[in-house]
Structure formats: C-alpha cells, structure tokens
CSV table of C-alpha atoms in Angstrom, one decimal:
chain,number,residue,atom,x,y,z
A,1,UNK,CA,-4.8,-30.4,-39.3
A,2,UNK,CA,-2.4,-29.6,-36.4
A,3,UNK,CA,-2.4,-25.9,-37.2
A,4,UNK,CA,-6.2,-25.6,-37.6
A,5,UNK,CA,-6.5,-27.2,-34.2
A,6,UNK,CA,-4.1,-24.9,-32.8
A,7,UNK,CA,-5.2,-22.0,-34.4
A,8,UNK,CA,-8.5,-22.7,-32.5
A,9,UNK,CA,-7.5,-22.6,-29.8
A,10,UNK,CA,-5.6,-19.3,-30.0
A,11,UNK,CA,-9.1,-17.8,-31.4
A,12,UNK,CA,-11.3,-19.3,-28.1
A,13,UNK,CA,-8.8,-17.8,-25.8
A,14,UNK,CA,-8.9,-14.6,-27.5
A,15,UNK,CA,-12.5,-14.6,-27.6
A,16,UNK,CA,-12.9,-15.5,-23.8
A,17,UNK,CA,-10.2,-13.6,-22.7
A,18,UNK,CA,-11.9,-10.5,-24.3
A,19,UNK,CA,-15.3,-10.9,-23.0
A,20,UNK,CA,-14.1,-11.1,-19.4
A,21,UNK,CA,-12.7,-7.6,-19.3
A,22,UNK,CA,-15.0,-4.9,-17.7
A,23,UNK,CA,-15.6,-2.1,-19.1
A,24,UNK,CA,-13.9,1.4,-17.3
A,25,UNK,CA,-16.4,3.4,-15.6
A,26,UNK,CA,-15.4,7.1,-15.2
A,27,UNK,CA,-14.7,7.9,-11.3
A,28,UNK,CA,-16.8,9.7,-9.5
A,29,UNK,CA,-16.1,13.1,-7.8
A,30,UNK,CA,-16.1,11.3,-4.5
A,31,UNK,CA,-13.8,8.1,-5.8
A,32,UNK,CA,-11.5,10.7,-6.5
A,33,UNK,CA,-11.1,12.8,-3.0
A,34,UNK,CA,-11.1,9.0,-1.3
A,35,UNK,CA,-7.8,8.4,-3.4
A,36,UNK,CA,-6.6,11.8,-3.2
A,37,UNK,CA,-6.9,11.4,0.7
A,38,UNK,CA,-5.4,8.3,0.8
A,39,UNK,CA,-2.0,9.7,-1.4
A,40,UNK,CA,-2.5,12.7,1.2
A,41,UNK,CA,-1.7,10.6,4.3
A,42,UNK,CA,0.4,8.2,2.6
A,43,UNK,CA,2.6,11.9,2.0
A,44,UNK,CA,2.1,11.2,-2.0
A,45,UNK,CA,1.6,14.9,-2.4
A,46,UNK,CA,1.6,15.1,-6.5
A,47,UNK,CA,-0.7,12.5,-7.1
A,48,UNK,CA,-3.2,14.0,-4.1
A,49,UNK,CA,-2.8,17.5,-5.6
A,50,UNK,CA,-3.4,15.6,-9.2
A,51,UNK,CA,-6.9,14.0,-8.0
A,52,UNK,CA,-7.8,17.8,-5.6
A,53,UNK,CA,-6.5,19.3,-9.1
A,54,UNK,CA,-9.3,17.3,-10.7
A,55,UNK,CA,-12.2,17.8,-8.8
A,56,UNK,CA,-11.9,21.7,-8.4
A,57,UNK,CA,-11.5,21.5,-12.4
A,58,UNK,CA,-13.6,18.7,-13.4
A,59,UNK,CA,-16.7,18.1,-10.6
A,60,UNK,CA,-17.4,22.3,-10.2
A,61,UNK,CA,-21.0,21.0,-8.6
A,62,UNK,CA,-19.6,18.6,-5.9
A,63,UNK,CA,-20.5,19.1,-2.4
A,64,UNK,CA,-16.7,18.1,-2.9
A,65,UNK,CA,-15.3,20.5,-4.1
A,66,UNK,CA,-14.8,23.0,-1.1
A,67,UNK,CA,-12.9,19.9,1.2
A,68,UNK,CA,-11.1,19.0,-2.3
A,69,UNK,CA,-9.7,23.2,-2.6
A,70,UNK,CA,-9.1,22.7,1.3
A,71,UNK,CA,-6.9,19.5,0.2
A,72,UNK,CA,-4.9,20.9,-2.5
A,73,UNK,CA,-3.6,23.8,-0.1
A,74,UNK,CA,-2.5,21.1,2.3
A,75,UNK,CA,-1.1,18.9,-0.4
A,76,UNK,CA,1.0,21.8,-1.6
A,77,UNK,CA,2.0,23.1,1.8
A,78,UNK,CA,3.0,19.7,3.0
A,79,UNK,CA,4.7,19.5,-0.4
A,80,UNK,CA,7.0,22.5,0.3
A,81,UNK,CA,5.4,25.0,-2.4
A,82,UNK,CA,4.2,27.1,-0.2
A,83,UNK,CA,3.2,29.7,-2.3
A,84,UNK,CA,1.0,27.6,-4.0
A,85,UNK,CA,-0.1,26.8,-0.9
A,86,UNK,CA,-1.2,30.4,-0.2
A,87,UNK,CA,-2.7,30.6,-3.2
A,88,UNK,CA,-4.9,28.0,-2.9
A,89,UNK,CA,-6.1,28.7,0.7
A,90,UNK,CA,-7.0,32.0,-0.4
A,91,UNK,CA,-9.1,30.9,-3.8
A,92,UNK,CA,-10.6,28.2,-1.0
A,93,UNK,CA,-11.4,31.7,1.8
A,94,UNK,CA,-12.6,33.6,-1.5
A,95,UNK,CA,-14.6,31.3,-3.5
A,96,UNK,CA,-16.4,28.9,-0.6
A,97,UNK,CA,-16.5,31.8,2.4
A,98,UNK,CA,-18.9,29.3,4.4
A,99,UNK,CA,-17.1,26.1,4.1
C-alpha cells in the first residue's frame, strides 16, 4: 500500500511538472539582432557573428537584415579576422547599396 501511495505521487508530480512547461517559440528576426547586439557590446563576438550569421541566412526579408550584415562586419573586425571583416562590409556595400 506504501508503494502505490508513493508511486502516486511520483505520477502527479510528473504530470504537473510537465504541463507547466511552455512550449519554445522560434525567435524572431528581431529577437535575434536584440541578442546579437547585446553579445556585440558585451565584446561576445562569436556568439553576435552566430545570431548576424542567422539573420543574413535565415530572415532574407527582414528590414533586419542590412543592420544585421552591417553587424557581422563589426563583429568580425572587433574579433580580429579582419579579412572576414572586409568581406563582409563589401557583400553589405554590394548587396544593400542604400542602407
């Protein structure tokens, strides 16, 4: 009788514990230039060219996507790699001329 009772128990928990969780909603093209900016200034350079990485591959209709090609350059100059650097300041001249 002990076990049943205990074994109960272990069944609500699991059951609560499980309906609590939220579900994961995919980030938005802005969510992910907020955090990218925020590992920007916190000097976090791979994980801000990660999320710039993102939205220039992932989001190619953003109105964020010209400031997020502008971010990856600076992530990768600040970084050191400055030939990526170049590269990506020239794909940001050539492919958004009016940003």
């Amino acid at each position: 009788m002990r076990y049943l009772y205990s074994a109960s128990l272990v069944v609500i928990f699991i059951i609560t514990g499980c309906s609590s969780q939220k579900l994961n909603t995919p980030l938005t093209a802005s969510d992910y230039y907020q955090r990218s900016e925020k590992f920007l200034n916190k000097e976090d350079y791979l994980k801000a060219i990660e999320g710039f990485r993102i939205i220039t591959s992932n989001f190619p209709g953003s109105d964020l996507v010209d400031d997020a090609q502008y971010g990856l350059a600076e992530a990768y100059f600040r970084f050191g790699e400055y030939a990526n650097a170049i590269s990506e300041y020239e794909k940001l001249i050539r492919e958004y001329p009016l940003s």
